[in-house]
């Protein structure tokens, strides 16, 4: 019972920090003005074009593909696998389980291997490529360790030490109705959940902010039409120097 | 000035990534701006006593007024995609010239003062206190960035080091540690009207001299009008076009094009400069003040169109910011974009068959084209995607029989900076300029070896000045760099209709 309450509270806290943290960050990005047009060209000249560009960035990692094929391969394998694994986990939260979530189960199961592989590749580059080692700080390694730990503990439960997943599902669906059902005290499960909660808590304070950040990046999300449409914000320096500029020192 | 070795050119066209040599460029610093150059721009004359507080406050203010900076400070995952993309890193081997490492000089301070983990676990997340040592590193390494934005092309989040460099330079100016070259030049623009400090009478003399030169060469009266009210087109061009080589041949080219097209035009002594060094120091207020001169000149002269001459960052400011900073320009002829680039103007005339061009007059040249970074990655020409790459090349092909592009990953959106952009075109940074030119010099050598290229054409005043100085370090001749409109000038048949 102690473990159940502890993890229940942990997940309430982690969810609150995750949602509030990300929400506040997104609000800040949205509120901060972008005083000048700075798209990196060749950039789209229409809103639709920008959406298309953003999709190629977010789904295909287009710029990264141009930059470095190794980082791209490991990066995209990790992210796609993570997405599949996350979607697979919906079955622990939804009742009844939608047909498509059932359908992706086998893919999600094997995707965990791909996720671990992608992470291992990224970590290997961080350790063995001099340039990337130079720019890495301890938190960069810890983040990889955390994600790798989540992947490995998950794999361990799928293939080595099975857990009573029906009980796990009852625990989480219960949490959503503020109803505490017992969580199996399986060490691998507890470690897995602890790491997941940790990831949720550090998300809004870490480089994981690249996930919402990419959508707010002016070099990627601005329409390249400054000659057609006058871009204006009420940033102080724009408004303030309106008068002296005309005459003063000339 | 420090002694240095010019890097060796490599045999192939691939870009070689050097082994890291930590701190080898930490000595590279431009002269610090003195009080007389600081104050006209609204900056303190020397380092203020409470500079740490001022700097942190300024950073806070910039984070709240520039979404790009805020997002870029948070989003970097240290993936390493940018680490081999900067020409200064490739040329100097100093790891601080890797874009992410340069950004981290500011990001580590941001983390320390503006994020929770940086406040409580600075070592873990690479956060640092703002110290004199950090300020020194800012001064060195944020003056080893030409704001060329090559790294932003390859970053999965579009993080643009130029924005971070500009913000840090803005902070340094706010605490009284400005850079002399850029700030002195901005002062000259405010006082006299152009970067070179050419007063109106000198300008007039120069233009009269050019009229005589062209008359001697061609026997034709090509005009170089100044402050002519009622002209159709106001031409705003970098002041280097008035006397530097090879820039001046470009100016002669513009004049001949206007003459051939029969379109009246004028230069302005009030706005006798296209460059806007406010961009280089990241100062919106100064950028706006400089931009306003062009609006005033256009209104005063009653022109219908504004055309910009060959200048990379001036074109960026014109294309992307002029409307924002100095607009609206609703008093101009709505049939033309505001502003236009001289290449768009000339290309349009070529398309319509207005110009008679004899390509064989350039047969003694085998030409390649250097895409200037601000044109390539921060502006557009014409109404087609990638027009900024197509139009200058089409002009060259219309004026020369022999044109050869350099390797694909060194041109277009991936073009390598000349090494002198972003306010670094000063002799106190010669080592940096020479080493930073290495990737472009390698690409040039490649087409010289393969296609016997003799000339490299460019459409940027800084590129032209930089290459004139740097080409000889690599065994090329300084006159191998030419203006695109110099090629037009030489091919243009002015008396065709007689």
JSON list of C-alpha atoms in Angstrom, two decimals, chain B residues 267-387:
[
{"chain": "B", "resi": 267, "resn": "UNK", "atom": "CA", "xyz": [21.88, 58.53, -55.94]},
{"chain": "B", "resi": 268, "resn": "UNK", "atom": "CA", "xyz": [21.28, 60.41, -52.70]},
{"chain": "B", "resi": 269, "resn": "UNK", "atom": "CA", "xyz": [23.89, 62.17, -50.58]},
{"chain": "B", "resi": 270, "resn": "UNK", "atom": "CA", "xyz": [21.56, 61.83, -47.59]},
{"chain": "B", "resi": 271, "resn": "UNK", "atom": "CA", "xyz": [21.35, 58.04, -48.02]},
{"chain": "B", "resi": 272, "resn": "UNK", "atom": "CA", "xyz": [24.69, 57.50, -49.73]},
{"chain": "B", "resi": 273, "resn": "UNK", "atom": "CA", "xyz": [25.11, 54.13, -48.07]},
{"chain": "B", "resi": 274, "resn": "UNK", "atom": "CA", "xyz": [23.21, 50.86, -48.37]},
{"chain": "B", "resi": 275, "resn": "UNK", "atom": "CA", "xyz": [25.04, 49.09, -45.55]},
{"chain": "B", "resi": 276, "resn": "UNK", "atom": "CA", "xyz": [23.38, 48.97, -42.16]},
{"chain": "B", "resi": 277, "resn": "UNK", "atom": "CA", "xyz": [25.90, 48.05, -39.49]},
{"chain": "B", "resi": 278, "resn": "UNK", "atom": "CA", "xyz": [23.14, 48.29, -36.90]},
{"chain": "B", "resi": 279, "resn": "UNK", "atom": "CA", "xyz": [22.46, 44.68, -37.90]},
{"chain": "B", "resi": 280, "resn": "UNK", "atom": "CA", "xyz": [26.00, 43.61, -37.07]},
{"chain": "B", "resi": 281, "resn": "UNK", "atom": "CA", "xyz": [25.87, 44.98, -33.54]},
{"chain": "B", "resi": 282, "resn": "UNK", "atom": "CA", "xyz": [22.34, 43.68, -32.96]},
{"chain": "B", "resi": 283, "resn": "UNK", "atom": "CA", "xyz": [20.97, 47.11, -32.16]},
{"chain": "B", "resi": 284, "resn": "UNK", "atom": "CA", "xyz": [17.40, 47.56, -33.31]},
{"chain": "B", "resi": 285, "resn": "UNK", "atom": "CA", "xyz": [17.38, 51.25, -32.49]},
{"chain": "B", "resi": 286, "resn": "UNK", "atom": "CA", "xyz": [20.48, 51.99, -34.55]},
{"chain": "B", "resi": 287, "resn": "UNK", "atom": "CA", "xyz": [19.31, 49.76, -37.36]},
{"chain": "B", "resi": 288, "resn": "UNK", "atom": "CA", "xyz": [16.06, 51.66, -37.48]},
{"chain": "B", "resi": 289, "resn": "UNK", "atom": "CA", "xyz": [17.78, 55.07, -37.39]},
{"chain": "B", "resi": 290, "resn": "UNK", "atom": "CA", "xyz": [20.05, 54.09, -40.28]},
{"chain": "B", "resi": 291, "resn": "UNK", "atom": "CA", "xyz": [17.13, 52.70, -42.28]},
{"chain": "B", "resi": 292, "resn": "UNK", "atom": "CA", "xyz": [15.09, 55.89, -41.86]},
{"chain": "B", "resi": 293, "resn": "UNK", "atom": "CA", "xyz": [17.59, 57.87, -44.01]},
{"chain": "B", "resi": 294, "resn": "UNK", "atom": "CA", "xyz": [16.51, 55.86, -47.03]},
{"chain": "B", "resi": 295, "resn": "UNK", "atom": "CA", "xyz": [12.85, 56.64, -46.50]},
{"chain": "B", "resi": 296, "resn": "UNK", "atom": "CA", "xyz": [13.68, 60.32, -46.03]},
{"chain": "B", "resi": 297, "resn": "UNK", "atom": "CA", "xyz": [15.76, 60.40, -49.21]},
{"chain": "B", "resi": 298, "resn": "UNK", "atom": "CA", "xyz": [13.02, 58.69, -51.21]},
{"chain": "B", "resi": 299, "resn": "UNK", "atom": "CA", "xyz": [10.41, 61.17, -49.96]},
{"chain": "B", "resi": 300, "resn": "UNK", "atom": "CA", "xyz": [12.66, 64.16, -50.45]},
{"chain": "B", "resi": 301, "resn": "UNK", "atom": "CA", "xyz": [13.62, 63.23, -54.01]},
{"chain": "B", "resi": 302, "resn": "UNK", "atom": "CA", "xyz": [10.11, 62.15, -54.96]},
{"chain": "B", "resi": 303, "resn": "UNK", "atom": "CA", "xyz": [11.22, 58.87, -56.54]},
{"chain": "B", "resi": 304, "resn": "UNK", "atom": "CA", "xyz": [8.88, 56.05, -57.54]},
{"chain": "B", "resi": 305, "resn": "UNK", "atom": "CA", "xyz": [11.13, 53.06, -56.91]},
{"chain": "B", "resi": 306, "resn": "UNK", "atom": "CA", "xyz": [14.04, 52.10, -54.65]},
{"chain": "B", "resi": 307, "resn": "UNK", "atom": "CA", "xyz": [16.78, 49.83, -55.95]},
{"chain": "B", "resi": 308, "resn": "UNK", "atom": "CA", "xyz": [19.63, 48.46, -53.85]},
{"chain": "B", "resi": 309, "resn": "UNK", "atom": "CA", "xyz": [23.13, 47.91, -55.22]},
{"chain": "B", "resi": 310, "resn": "UNK", "atom": "CA", "xyz": [25.38, 44.92, -54.70]},
{"chain": "B", "resi": 311, "resn": "UNK", "atom": "CA", "xyz": [25.68, 44.50, -50.92]},
{"chain": "B", "resi": 312, "resn": "UNK", "atom": "CA", "xyz": [24.80, 41.34, -49.03]},
{"chain": "B", "resi": 313, "resn": "UNK", "atom": "CA", "xyz": [23.70, 42.41, -45.59]},
{"chain": "B", "resi": 314, "resn": "UNK", "atom": "CA", "xyz": [22.28, 45.68, -46.93]},
{"chain": "B", "resi": 315, "resn": "UNK", "atom": "CA", "xyz": [20.03, 43.57, -49.09]},
{"chain": "B", "resi": 316, "resn": "UNK", "atom": "CA", "xyz": [19.00, 41.49, -46.11]},
{"chain": "B", "resi": 317, "resn": "UNK", "atom": "CA", "xyz": [18.08, 44.61, -44.15]},
{"chain": "B", "resi": 318, "resn": "UNK", "atom": "CA", "xyz": [16.36, 46.06, -47.21]},
{"chain": "B", "resi": 319, "resn": "UNK", "atom": "CA", "xyz": [14.45, 42.94, -48.20]},
{"chain": "B", "resi": 320, "resn": "UNK", "atom": "CA", "xyz": [13.48, 41.69, -44.75]},
{"chain": "B", "resi": 321, "resn": "UNK", "atom": "CA", "xyz": [13.44, 44.75, -42.53]},
{"chain": "B", "resi": 322, "resn": "UNK", "atom": "CA", "xyz": [13.10, 48.00, -44.48]},
{"chain": "B", "resi": 323, "resn": "UNK", "atom": "CA", "xyz": [9.32, 47.85, -44.54]},
{"chain": "B", "resi": 324, "resn": "UNK", "atom": "CA", "xyz": [9.24, 47.05, -40.83]},
{"chain": "B", "resi": 325, "resn": "UNK", "atom": "CA", "xyz": [11.85, 49.61, -39.78]},
{"chain": "B", "resi": 326, "resn": "UNK", "atom": "CA", "xyz": [11.13, 52.55, -42.06]},
{"chain": "B", "resi": 327, "resn": "UNK", "atom": "CA", "xyz": [7.87, 51.76, -43.84]},
{"chain": "B", "resi": 328, "resn": "UNK", "atom": "CA", "xyz": [5.23, 51.88, -45.01]},
{"chain": "B", "resi": 329, "resn": "UNK", "atom": "CA", "xyz": [6.39, 52.71, -48.52]},
{"chain": "B", "resi": 330, "resn": "UNK", "atom": "CA", "xyz": [2.94, 53.29, -49.95]},
{"chain": "B", "resi": 331, "resn": "UNK", "atom": "CA", "xyz": [4.13, 56.48, -51.67]},
{"chain": "B", "resi": 332, "resn": "UNK", "atom": "CA", "xyz": [6.12, 54.42, -54.18]},
{"chain": "B", "resi": 333, "resn": "UNK", "atom": "CA", "xyz": [4.89, 52.83, -57.42]},
{"chain": "B", "resi": 334, "resn": "UNK", "atom": "CA", "xyz": [2.98, 49.71, -56.32]},
{"chain": "B", "resi": 335, "resn": "UNK", "atom": "CA", "xyz": [3.84, 47.87, -59.53]},
{"chain": "B", "resi": 336, "resn": "UNK", "atom": "CA", "xyz": [7.34, 47.16, -58.23]},
{"chain": "B", "resi": 337, "resn": "UNK", "atom": "CA", "xyz": [8.48, 45.39, -55.08]},
{"chain": "B", "resi": 338, "resn": "UNK", "atom": "CA", "xyz": [9.92, 47.66, -52.40]},
{"chain": "B", "resi": 339, "resn": "UNK", "atom": "CA", "xyz": [12.82, 47.61, -52.49]},
{"chain": "B", "resi": 340, "resn": "UNK", "atom": "CA", "xyz": [14.29, 45.91, -55.55]},
{"chain": "B", "resi": 341, "resn": "UNK", "atom": "CA", "xyz": [17.75, 44.44, -55.94]},
{"chain": "B", "resi": 342, "resn": "UNK", "atom": "CA", "xyz": [19.84, 45.75, -58.82]},
{"chain": "B", "resi": 343, "resn": "UNK", "atom": "CA", "xyz": [20.08, 42.13, -60.04]},
{"chain": "B", "resi": 344, "resn": "UNK", "atom": "CA", "xyz": [16.27, 41.86, -60.15]},
{"chain": "B", "resi": 345, "resn": "UNK", "atom": "CA", "xyz": [16.20, 45.14, -62.05]},
{"chain": "B", "resi": 346, "resn": "UNK", "atom": "CA", "xyz": [18.83, 44.07, -64.60]},
{"chain": "B", "resi": 347, "resn": "UNK", "atom": "CA", "xyz": [17.43, 40.53, -64.93]},
{"chain": "B", "resi": 348, "resn": "UNK", "atom": "CA", "xyz": [14.02, 41.95, -65.75]},
{"chain": "B", "resi": 349, "resn": "UNK", "atom": "CA", "xyz": [15.53, 44.12, -68.50]},
{"chain": "B", "resi": 350, "resn": "UNK", "atom": "CA", "xyz": [17.43, 41.13, -69.90]},
{"chain": "B", "resi": 351, "resn": "UNK", "atom": "CA", "xyz": [14.24, 39.05, -69.86]},
{"chain": "B", "resi": 352, "resn": "UNK", "atom": "CA", "xyz": [12.37, 41.75, -71.75]},
{"chain": "B", "resi": 353, "resn": "UNK", "atom": "CA", "xyz": [15.18, 42.07, -74.30]},
{"chain": "B", "resi": 354, "resn": "UNK", "atom": "CA", "xyz": [15.88, 45.69, -73.43]},
{"chain": "B", "resi": 355, "resn": "UNK", "atom": "CA", "xyz": [19.63, 45.17, -73.05]},
{"chain": "B", "resi": 356, "resn": "UNK", "atom": "CA", "xyz": [21.93, 44.21, -75.91]},
{"chain": "B", "resi": 357, "resn": "UNK", "atom": "CA", "xyz": [24.66, 41.99, -74.52]},
{"chain": "B", "resi": 358, "resn": "UNK", "atom": "CA", "xyz": [27.73, 40.75, -76.32]},
{"chain": "B", "resi": 359, "resn": "UNK", "atom": "CA", "xyz": [28.92, 37.78, -74.32]},
{"chain": "B", "resi": 360, "resn": "UNK", "atom": "CA", "xyz": [32.14, 37.43, -76.27]},
{"chain": "B", "resi": 361, "resn": "UNK", "atom": "CA", "xyz": [33.41, 40.62, -74.65]},
{"chain": "B", "resi": 362, "resn": "UNK", "atom": "CA", "xyz": [33.85, 38.55, -71.48]},
{"chain": "B", "resi": 363, "resn": "UNK", "atom": "CA", "xyz": [35.56, 35.66, -73.28]},
{"chain": "B", "resi": 364, "resn": "UNK", "atom": "CA", "xyz": [38.83, 36.39, -71.50]},
{"chain": "B", "resi": 365, "resn": "UNK", "atom": "CA", "xyz": [37.09, 35.42, -68.26]},
{"chain": "B", "resi": 366, "resn": "UNK", "atom": "CA", "xyz": [36.08, 32.00, -67.01]},
{"chain": "B", "resi": 367, "resn": "UNK", "atom": "CA", "xyz": [33.70, 32.82, -64.19]},
{"chain": "B", "resi": 368, "resn": "UNK", "atom": "CA", "xyz": [32.37, 31.24, -61.01]},
{"chain": "B", "resi": 369, "resn": "UNK", "atom": "CA", "xyz": [29.85, 32.82, -58.61]},
{"chain": "B", "resi": 370, "resn": "UNK", "atom": "CA", "xyz": [30.14, 33.29, -54.87]},
{"chain": "B", "resi": 371, "resn": "UNK", "atom": "CA", "xyz": [26.74, 33.33, -53.17]},
{"chain": "B", "resi": 372, "resn": "UNK", "atom": "CA", "xyz": [26.94, 35.92, -50.43]},
{"chain": "B", "resi": 373, "resn": "UNK", "atom": "CA", "xyz": [25.56, 34.57, -47.18]},
{"chain": "B", "resi": 374, "resn": "UNK", "atom": "CA", "xyz": [23.04, 37.30, -46.38]},
{"chain": "B", "resi": 375, "resn": "UNK", "atom": "CA", "xyz": [21.60, 37.13, -49.89]},
{"chain": "B", "resi": 376, "resn": "UNK", "atom": "CA", "xyz": [21.59, 33.34, -49.96]},
{"chain": "B", "resi": 377, "resn": "UNK", "atom": "CA", "xyz": [20.14, 32.51, -46.55]},
{"chain": "B", "resi": 378, "resn": "UNK", "atom": "CA", "xyz": [18.25, 35.64, -45.51]},
{"chain": "B", "resi": 379, "resn": "UNK", "atom": "CA", "xyz": [16.65, 37.18, -48.58]},
{"chain": "B", "resi": 380, "resn": "UNK", "atom": "CA", "xyz": [15.00, 36.45, -51.85]},
{"chain": "B", "resi": 381, "resn": "UNK", "atom": "CA", "xyz": [14.98, 37.89, -55.35]},
{"chain": "B", "resi": 382, "resn": "UNK", "atom": "CA", "xyz": [12.20, 37.79, -57.88]},
{"chain": "B", "resi": 383, "resn": "UNK", "atom": "CA", "xyz": [9.02, 35.88, -57.18]},
{"chain": "B", "resi": 384, "resn": "UNK", "atom": "CA", "xyz": [10.32, 32.33, -57.53]},
{"chain": "B", "resi": 385, "resn": "UNK", "atom": "CA", "xyz": [11.65, 30.16, -54.72]},
{"chain": "B", "resi": 386, "resn": "UNK", "atom": "CA", "xyz": [15.44, 30.34, -54.69]},
{"chain": "B", "resi": 387, "resn": "UNK", "atom": "CA", "xyz": [15.38, 33.40, -56.98]}
]
